[in-house]
Short mmCIF file of C-alpha atoms and ligand atoms in Angstrom, two decimals:
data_model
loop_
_atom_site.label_atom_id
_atom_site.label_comp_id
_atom_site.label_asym_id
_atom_site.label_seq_id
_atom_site.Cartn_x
_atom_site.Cartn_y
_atom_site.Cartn_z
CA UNK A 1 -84.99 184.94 -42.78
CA UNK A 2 -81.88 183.97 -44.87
CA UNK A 3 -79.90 180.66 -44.97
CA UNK A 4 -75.99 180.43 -46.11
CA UNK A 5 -73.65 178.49 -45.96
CA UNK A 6 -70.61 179.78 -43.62
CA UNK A 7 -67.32 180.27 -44.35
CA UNK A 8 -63.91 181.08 -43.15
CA UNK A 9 -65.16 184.30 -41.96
CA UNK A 10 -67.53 183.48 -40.26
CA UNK A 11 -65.24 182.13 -37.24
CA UNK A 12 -67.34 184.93 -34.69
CA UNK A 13 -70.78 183.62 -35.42
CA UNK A 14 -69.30 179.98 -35.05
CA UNK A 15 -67.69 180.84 -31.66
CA UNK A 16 -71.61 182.59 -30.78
CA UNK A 17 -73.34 179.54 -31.34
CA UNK A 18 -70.80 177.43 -29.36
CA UNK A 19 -71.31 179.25 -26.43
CA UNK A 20 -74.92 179.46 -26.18
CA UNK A 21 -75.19 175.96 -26.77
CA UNK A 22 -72.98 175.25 -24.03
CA UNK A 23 -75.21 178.03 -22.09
CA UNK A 24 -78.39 176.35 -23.01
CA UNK A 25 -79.41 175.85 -19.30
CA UNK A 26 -80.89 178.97 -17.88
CA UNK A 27 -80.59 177.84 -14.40
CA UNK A 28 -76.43 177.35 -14.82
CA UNK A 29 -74.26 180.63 -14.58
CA UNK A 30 -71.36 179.65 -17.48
CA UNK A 31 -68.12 181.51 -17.28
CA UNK A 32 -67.35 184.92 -19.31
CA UNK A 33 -67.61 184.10 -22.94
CA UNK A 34 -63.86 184.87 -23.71
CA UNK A 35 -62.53 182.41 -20.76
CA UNK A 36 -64.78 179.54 -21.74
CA UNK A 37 -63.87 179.66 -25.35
CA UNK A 38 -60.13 179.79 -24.30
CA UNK A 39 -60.73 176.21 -23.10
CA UNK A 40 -59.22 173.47 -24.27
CA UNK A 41 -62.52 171.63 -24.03
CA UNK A 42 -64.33 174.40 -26.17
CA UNK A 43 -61.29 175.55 -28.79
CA UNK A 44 -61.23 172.29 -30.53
CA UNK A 45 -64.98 172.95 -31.54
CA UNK A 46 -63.94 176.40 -33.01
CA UNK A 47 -60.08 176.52 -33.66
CA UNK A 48 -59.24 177.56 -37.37
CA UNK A 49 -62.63 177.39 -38.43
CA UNK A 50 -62.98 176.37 -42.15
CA UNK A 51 -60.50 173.52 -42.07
CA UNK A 52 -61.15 170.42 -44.18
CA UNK A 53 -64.38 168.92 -43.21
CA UNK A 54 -66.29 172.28 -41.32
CA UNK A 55 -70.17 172.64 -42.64
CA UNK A 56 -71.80 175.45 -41.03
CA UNK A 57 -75.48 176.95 -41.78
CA UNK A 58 -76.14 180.73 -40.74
CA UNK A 59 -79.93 181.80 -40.59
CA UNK A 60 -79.76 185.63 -40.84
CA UNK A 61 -82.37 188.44 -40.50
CA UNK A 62 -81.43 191.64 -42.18
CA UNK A 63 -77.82 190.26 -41.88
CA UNK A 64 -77.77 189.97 -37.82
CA UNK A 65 -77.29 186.17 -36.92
CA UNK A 66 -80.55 184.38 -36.19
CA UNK A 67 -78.78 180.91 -35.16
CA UNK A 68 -76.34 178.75 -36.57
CA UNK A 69 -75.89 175.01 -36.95
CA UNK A 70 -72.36 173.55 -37.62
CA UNK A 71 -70.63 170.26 -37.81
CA UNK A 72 -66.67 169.48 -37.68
CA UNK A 73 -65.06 166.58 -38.22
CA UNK A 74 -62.89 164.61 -34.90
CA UNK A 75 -59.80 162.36 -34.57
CA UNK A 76 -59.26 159.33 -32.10
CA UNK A 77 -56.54 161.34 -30.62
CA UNK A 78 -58.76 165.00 -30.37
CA UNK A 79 -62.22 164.90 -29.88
CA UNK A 80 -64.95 165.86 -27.50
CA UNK A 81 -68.23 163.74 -26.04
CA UNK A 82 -69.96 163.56 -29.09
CA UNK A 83 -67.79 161.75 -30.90
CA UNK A 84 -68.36 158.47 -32.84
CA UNK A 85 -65.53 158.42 -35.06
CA UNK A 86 -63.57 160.21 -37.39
CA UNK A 87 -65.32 160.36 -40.57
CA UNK A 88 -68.64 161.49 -38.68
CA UNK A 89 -68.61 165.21 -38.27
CA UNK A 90 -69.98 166.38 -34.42
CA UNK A 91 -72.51 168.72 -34.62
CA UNK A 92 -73.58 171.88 -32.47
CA UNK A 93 -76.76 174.55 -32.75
CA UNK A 94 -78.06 177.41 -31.59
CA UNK A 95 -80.75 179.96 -31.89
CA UNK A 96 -80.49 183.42 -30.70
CA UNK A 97 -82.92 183.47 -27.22
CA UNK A 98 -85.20 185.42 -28.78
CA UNK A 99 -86.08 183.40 -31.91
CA UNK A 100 -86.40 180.38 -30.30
CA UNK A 101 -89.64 177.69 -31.02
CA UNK A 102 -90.04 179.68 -34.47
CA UNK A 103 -88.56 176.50 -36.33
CA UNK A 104 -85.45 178.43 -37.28
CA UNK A 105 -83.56 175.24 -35.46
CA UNK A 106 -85.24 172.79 -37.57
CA UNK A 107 -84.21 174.44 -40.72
CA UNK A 108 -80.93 175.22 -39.58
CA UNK A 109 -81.03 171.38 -38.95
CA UNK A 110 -82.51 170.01 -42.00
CA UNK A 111 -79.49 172.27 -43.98
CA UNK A 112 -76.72 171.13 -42.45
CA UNK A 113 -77.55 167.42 -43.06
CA UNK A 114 -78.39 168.59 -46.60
CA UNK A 115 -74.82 169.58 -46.91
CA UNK A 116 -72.87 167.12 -45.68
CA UNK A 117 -75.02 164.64 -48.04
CA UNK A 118 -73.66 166.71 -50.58
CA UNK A 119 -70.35 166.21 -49.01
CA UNK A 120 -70.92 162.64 -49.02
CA UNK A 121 -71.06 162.57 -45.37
CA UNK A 122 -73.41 159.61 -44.14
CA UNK A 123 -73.79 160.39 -40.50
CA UNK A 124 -73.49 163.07 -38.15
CA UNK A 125 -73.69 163.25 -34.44
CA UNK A 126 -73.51 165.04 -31.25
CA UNK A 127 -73.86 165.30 -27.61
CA UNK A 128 -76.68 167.04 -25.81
CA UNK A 129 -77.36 167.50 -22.28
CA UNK A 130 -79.69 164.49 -20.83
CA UNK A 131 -82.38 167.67 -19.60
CA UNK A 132 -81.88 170.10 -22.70
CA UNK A 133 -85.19 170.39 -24.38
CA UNK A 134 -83.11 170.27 -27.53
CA UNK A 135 -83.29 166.37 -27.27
CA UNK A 136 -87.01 166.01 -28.68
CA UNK A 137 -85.86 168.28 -31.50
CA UNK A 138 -83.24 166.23 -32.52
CA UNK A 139 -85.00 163.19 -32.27
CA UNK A 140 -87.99 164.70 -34.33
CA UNK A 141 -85.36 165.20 -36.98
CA UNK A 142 -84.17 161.33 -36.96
CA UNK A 143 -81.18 161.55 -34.69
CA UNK A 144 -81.33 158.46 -32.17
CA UNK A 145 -79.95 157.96 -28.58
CA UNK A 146 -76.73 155.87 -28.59
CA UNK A 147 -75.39 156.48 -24.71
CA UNK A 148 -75.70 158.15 -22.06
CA UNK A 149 -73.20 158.84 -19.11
CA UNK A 150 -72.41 161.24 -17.04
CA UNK A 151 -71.50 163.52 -19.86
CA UNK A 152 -75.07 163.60 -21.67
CA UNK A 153 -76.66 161.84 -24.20
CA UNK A 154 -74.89 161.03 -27.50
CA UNK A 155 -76.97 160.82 -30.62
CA UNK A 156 -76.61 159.95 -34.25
CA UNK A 157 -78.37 160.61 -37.31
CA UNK A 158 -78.30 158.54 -40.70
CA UNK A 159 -78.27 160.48 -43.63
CA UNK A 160 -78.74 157.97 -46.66
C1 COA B 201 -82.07 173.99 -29.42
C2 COA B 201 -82.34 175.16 -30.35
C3 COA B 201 -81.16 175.36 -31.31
C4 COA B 201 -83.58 174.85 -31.17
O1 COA B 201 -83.83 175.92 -32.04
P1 COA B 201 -85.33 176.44 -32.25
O2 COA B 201 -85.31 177.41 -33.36
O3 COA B 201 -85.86 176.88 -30.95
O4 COA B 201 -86.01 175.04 -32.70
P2 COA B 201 -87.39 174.82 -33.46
O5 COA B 201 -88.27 176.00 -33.28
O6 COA B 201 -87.10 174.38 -34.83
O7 COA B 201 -87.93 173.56 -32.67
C5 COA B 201 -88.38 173.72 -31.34
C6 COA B 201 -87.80 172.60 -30.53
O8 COA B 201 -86.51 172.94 -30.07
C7 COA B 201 -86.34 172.50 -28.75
N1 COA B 201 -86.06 173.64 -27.87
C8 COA B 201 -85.02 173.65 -27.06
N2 COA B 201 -84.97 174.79 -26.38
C9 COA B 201 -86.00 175.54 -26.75
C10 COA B 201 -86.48 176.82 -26.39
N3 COA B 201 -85.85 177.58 -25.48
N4 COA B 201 -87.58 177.30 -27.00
C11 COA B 201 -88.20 176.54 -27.90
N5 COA B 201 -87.79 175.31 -28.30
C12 COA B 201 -86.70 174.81 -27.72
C13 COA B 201 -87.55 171.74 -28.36
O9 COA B 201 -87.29 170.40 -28.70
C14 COA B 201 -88.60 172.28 -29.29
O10 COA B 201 -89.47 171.26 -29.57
P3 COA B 201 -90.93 171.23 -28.91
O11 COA B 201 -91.68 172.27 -29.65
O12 COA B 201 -91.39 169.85 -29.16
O13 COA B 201 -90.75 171.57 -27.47
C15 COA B 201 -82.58 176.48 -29.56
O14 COA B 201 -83.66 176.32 -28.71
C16 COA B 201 -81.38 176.93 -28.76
O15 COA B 201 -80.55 177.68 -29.26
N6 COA B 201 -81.25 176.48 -27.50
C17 COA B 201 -80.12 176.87 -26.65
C18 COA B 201 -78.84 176.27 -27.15
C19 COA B 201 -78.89 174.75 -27.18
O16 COA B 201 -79.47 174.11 -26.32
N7 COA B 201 -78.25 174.18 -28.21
C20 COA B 201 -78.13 172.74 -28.35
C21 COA B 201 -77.06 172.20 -27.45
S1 COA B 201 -76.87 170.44 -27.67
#
């Protein structure tokens, strides 16, 4: 398994992991992929990917996508329910269903913070939903439960 860094062309495999970390519950039938990303609630997480501020990880096996971790940075005025504020980038994950529980997540994780440290970014955050499994993951990694509403939980991690 390879890690990179994404880029600007990697808008598809950005737009992957958003949806199947909005599908994460396999009890919930979510909307074709193309309608749900047409959103307004979804586009602002992948809308001209590489702007100032995107950090994206891509784990790869033989160059097909593995998972993906990403953060993007939010305004006061634009932002969605993980938000904290603007100078803390929001993050989302995936793993590709069958990789999952192989630690690919943690890595994908640990990666990301690594490069918004280098970025001099000192927190990230996101939202998760209150039954996803992907909360003790993120709380094994250091992230920590600010609220929870109706919307999920919102969590933050500290990276100095
Ligand atoms: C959450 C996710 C990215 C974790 O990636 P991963 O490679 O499975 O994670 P790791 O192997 O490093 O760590 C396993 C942990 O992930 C979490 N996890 C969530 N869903 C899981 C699944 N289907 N299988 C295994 N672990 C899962 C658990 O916390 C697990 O910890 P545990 O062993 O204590 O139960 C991945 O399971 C996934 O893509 N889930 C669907 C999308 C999603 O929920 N994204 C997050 C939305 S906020």
């Amino acid at each position: 398994m390879n890690l990179r860094e994404a880029g600007t062309e990697d808008v598809a495999a950005i737009k992957w992991a958003l949806y199947a970390a909005l599908d994460w519950d396999p009890a919930r039938d979510l909307p074709p992929f193309e309608f749900v990303m047409a959103h307004p609630e979804a586009a602002r997480y992948h809308r001209d990917w590489g702007r100032p501020g995107d950090l994206g990880v891509i784990a790869e096996d033989d160059g097909t996508v593995a998972g993906v971790a990403y953060c993007r940075l939010f305004t006061d005025h634009d932002h969605g329910h993980g938000y904290v504020d603007g100078a803390t980038p929001e993050v989302a994950v995936a793993v590709e269903a069958g990789r999952r529980g192989e630690g690919v997540g943690t890595r994908l994780l640990t990666a990301l913070a690594d490069l918004a440290r280098r970025d001099g970014i000192d927190r990230l955050s996101l939202s998760v939903d209150a039954a996803n499994p992907a909360r003790r993951l993120y709380e094994r990694l250091g992230y920590r439960q600010l609220a929870e509403d109706g919307d999920g939980v919102r969590m933050l991690i500290e990276l100095r």
